[in-house]
Short mmCIF file of C-alpha atoms in Angstrom, two decimals:
data_model
loop_
_atom_site.label_atom_id
_atom_site.label_comp_id
_atom_site.label_asym_id
_atom_site.label_seq_id
_atom_site.Cartn_x
_atom_site.Cartn_y
_atom_site.Cartn_z
CA MET O 1 22.28 23.67 35.90
CA PRO O 2 22.02 25.57 32.59
CA GLU O 3 18.63 26.94 31.68
CA THR O 4 17.02 25.36 28.62
CA GLN O 5 15.19 27.29 25.96
CA HIS O 6 11.99 25.23 26.31
CA GLN O 7 11.22 24.54 29.95
CA ILE O 8 7.98 22.70 30.56
CA GLU O 9 6.38 21.14 33.59
CA PRO O 10 5.57 17.42 33.61
CA TYR O 11 1.91 16.71 32.99
CA LEU O 12 -0.56 13.88 32.80
CA CYS O 13 -3.27 13.64 30.14
CA ARG O 14 -6.13 11.41 31.28
CA ALA O 15 -8.91 10.06 29.10
CA GLY O 16 -11.27 12.93 28.46
CA ASP O 17 -8.60 15.61 29.07
CA ALA O 18 -7.23 15.67 25.52
CA ASP O 19 -8.31 18.22 22.92
CA PRO O 20 -10.92 16.38 20.78
CA ARG O 21 -11.07 17.42 17.12
CA TRP O 22 -12.44 16.14 13.82
CA THR O 23 -10.65 15.87 10.48
CA GLY O 24 -13.32 14.77 8.05
CA ASP O 25 -14.89 11.71 9.68
CA SER O 26 -11.78 10.92 11.76
CA PHE O 27 -11.90 11.74 15.46
CA THR O 28 -8.60 12.90 16.93
CA TYR O 29 -7.43 13.45 20.49
CA PHE O 30 -4.42 15.76 20.77
CA LEU O 31 -2.66 14.05 23.67
CA ALA O 32 0.53 16.13 23.48
CA THR O 33 1.38 19.20 21.44
CA GLY O 34 4.51 21.22 20.91
CA ALA O 35 3.23 23.63 23.57
CA SER O 36 2.72 20.89 26.16
CA THR O 37 6.04 19.12 25.41
CA GLY O 38 8.31 22.16 25.28
CA GLY O 39 8.63 21.81 21.51
CA ALA O 40 9.68 18.14 21.65
CA PHE O 41 6.85 16.40 19.74
CA CYS O 42 3.13 16.06 19.02
CA LEU O 43 1.14 12.88 19.76
CA THR O 44 -2.40 12.22 18.56
CA ASP O 45 -4.81 9.32 19.10
CA GLU O 46 -6.97 8.91 15.99
CA HIS O 47 -10.19 6.95 15.47
CA ALA O 48 -11.34 6.37 11.88
CA LYS O 49 -13.82 4.30 9.89
CA ARG O 50 -13.45 2.12 6.81
CA GLY O 51 -12.63 4.13 3.72
CA GLU O 52 -11.19 7.16 5.50
CA ALA O 53 -8.02 8.01 3.61
CA VAL O 54 -5.22 10.52 3.26
CA PRO O 55 -4.07 10.90 -0.37
CA MET O 56 -0.43 10.73 -1.37
CA HIS O 57 1.42 13.72 0.06
CA ARG O 58 4.73 14.87 1.51
CA HIS O 59 5.93 17.24 4.18
CA ARG O 60 9.60 17.97 3.62
CA GLY O 61 10.45 19.24 7.09
CA ASP O 62 8.44 16.90 9.31
CA VAL O 63 8.81 13.24 10.23
CA GLU O 64 5.70 11.23 11.07
CA SER O 65 5.32 7.86 12.75
CA PHE O 66 2.21 5.71 13.20
CA TYR O 67 1.44 2.97 15.72
CA VAL O 68 -1.67 0.88 14.99
CA LEU O 69 -3.62 0.17 18.18
CA ASP O 70 -6.56 -1.56 16.51
CA GLY O 71 -7.83 -2.30 13.02
CA GLU O 72 -6.19 -2.48 9.60
CA ILE O 73 -4.61 0.39 7.69
CA MET O 74 -3.11 0.22 4.20
CA TYR O 75 0.03 2.37 3.95
CA PHE O 76 1.59 3.53 0.70
CA ILE O 77 5.13 4.95 1.00
CA GLU O 78 7.56 6.18 -1.66
CA GLY O 79 6.11 4.32 -4.66
CA GLN O 80 6.17 0.94 -2.91
CA PRO O 81 3.15 -1.38 -3.14
CA GLY O 82 0.68 -0.90 -0.30
CA VAL O 83 1.34 -2.74 2.94
CA LEU O 84 -1.42 -3.68 5.37
CA ALA O 85 -0.59 -2.64 8.92
CA THR O 86 -2.48 -4.39 11.73
CA LYS O 87 -2.53 -4.06 15.52
CA GLY O 88 0.97 -3.58 16.87
CA THR O 89 2.49 -2.31 13.61
CA PHE O 90 4.79 0.72 13.70
CA VAL O 91 5.28 2.78 10.52
CA HIS O 92 7.94 5.52 10.29
CA VAL O 93 7.81 8.08 7.48
CA PRO O 94 10.97 10.21 7.11
CA ALA O 95 10.60 13.89 6.26
CA GLY O 96 10.01 14.42 2.55
CA SER O 97 8.73 10.88 1.85
CA VAL O 98 5.65 10.65 -0.34
CA HIS O 99 3.03 8.65 1.56
CA GLY O 100 -0.68 8.10 2.19
CA PHE O 101 -3.00 5.62 3.84
CA ARG O 102 -6.52 4.20 3.92
CA ILE O 103 -8.54 2.50 6.67
CA GLU O 104 -9.36 -1.07 5.56
CA SER O 105 -11.20 -2.43 8.62
CA GLU O 106 -14.60 -1.29 9.90
CA THR O 107 -12.77 0.96 12.37
CA ALA O 108 -9.17 1.67 13.24
CA ARG O 109 -7.38 3.40 16.06
CA TYR O 110 -3.79 4.58 15.76
CA LEU O 111 -1.29 6.96 17.33
CA ILE O 112 0.60 9.53 15.29
CA LEU O 113 3.90 10.81 16.64
CA THR O 114 5.18 13.83 14.75
CA THR O 115 6.86 17.18 15.06
CA PRO O 116 5.19 20.09 16.85
CA ARG O 117 4.98 21.94 13.52
CA HIS O 118 3.17 19.07 11.81
CA GLY O 119 0.87 18.85 14.83
CA GLU O 120 -0.03 22.49 14.23
CA PHE O 121 -0.88 21.54 10.65
CA TYR O 122 -3.24 18.80 11.97
CA GLN O 123 -4.91 21.36 14.20
CA ALA O 124 -5.25 23.79 11.29
CA ILE O 125 -7.06 21.20 9.12
CA SER O 126 -9.35 19.95 11.89
CA LEU O 127 -12.33 21.37 13.72
CA PRO O 128 -13.17 21.23 17.43
CA SER O 129 -15.59 18.57 18.57
CA ARG O 130 -19.07 19.64 19.62
CA ALA O 131 -20.30 18.80 23.11
CA GLY O 132 -20.25 15.08 23.83
CA GLY O 133 -17.60 14.42 21.17
CA LEU O 134 -19.99 15.04 18.29
CA PRO O 135 -18.56 16.09 14.92
CA PRO O 136 -18.89 19.68 13.72
CA LEU O 137 -22.06 20.59 11.85
CA PHE O 138 -20.11 21.61 8.75
CA PRO O 139 -16.85 20.31 7.22
CA ILE O 140 -13.75 22.43 7.21
CA ALA O 141 -13.56 24.70 4.16
CA ALA O 142 -11.30 23.58 1.30
CA GLU O 143 -9.69 27.03 1.40
CA ALA O 144 -8.64 26.47 5.03
CA ILE O 145 -6.96 23.17 4.07
CA GLU O 146 -5.20 24.79 1.10
CA SER O 147 -4.00 27.65 3.30
CA ALA O 148 -2.71 25.23 5.96
CA CYS O 149 -0.87 23.19 3.31
CA ALA O 150 0.87 26.32 2.07
CA ALA O 151 1.71 27.53 5.59
CA PHE O 152 3.10 24.17 6.76
CA ASP O 153 4.75 23.00 3.50
CA VAL O 154 2.44 20.02 2.91
CA GLU O 155 2.12 19.03 -0.73
CA PHE O 156 -0.57 16.66 -2.00
CA VAL O 157 0.82 14.75 -4.98
CA GLY O 158 -2.04 12.49 -6.06
CA PRO O 159 -4.57 9.80 -5.18
CA LEU O 160 -3.73 6.56 -3.40
CA PRO O 161 -2.62 3.69 -5.62
CA GLU O 162 -4.66 0.52 -5.54
CA GLN O 163 -1.63 -1.77 -5.16
CA ILE O 164 -1.52 -4.34 -2.38
CA LYS O 165 1.75 -6.01 -1.41
CA ASP O 166 0.84 -7.90 1.72
CA ARG O 167 -2.53 -8.51 3.34
CA HIS O 168 -0.87 -9.34 6.71
#
């Protein structure tokens, strides 16, 4: 059998085993990273509160997909009116697509499946959780976010529009 470039052992990530981090007020578990998947993908489990948002942005080299586990999230993609995604909704964002989102329900939980490189960007703009899952005492510095955007080719292009296409 030919040897592959990225050999990795199977693994199991149980609740509490994942790397807990904070991006603003959103709590993220890194369930799988490029390192743990042999460079195949990154998977995060995110928990956010009403109003948490990611402004319109693009990442030309990285695809990103979302699966809503609970709550309501308004997605804005490529100049289209916002679409409300509820439990069970899958959203795929091709590389280079301008997109953003905002949490509309009191809380939301969603998975993000992306490239290992984009997962590294998430890690670069987040901070480790304190003991017990508590958020960091201080937010991440704006300079660290700007540096990560430059390093991982993420471009913020503007605020979220206020358009709503479909409430369900």
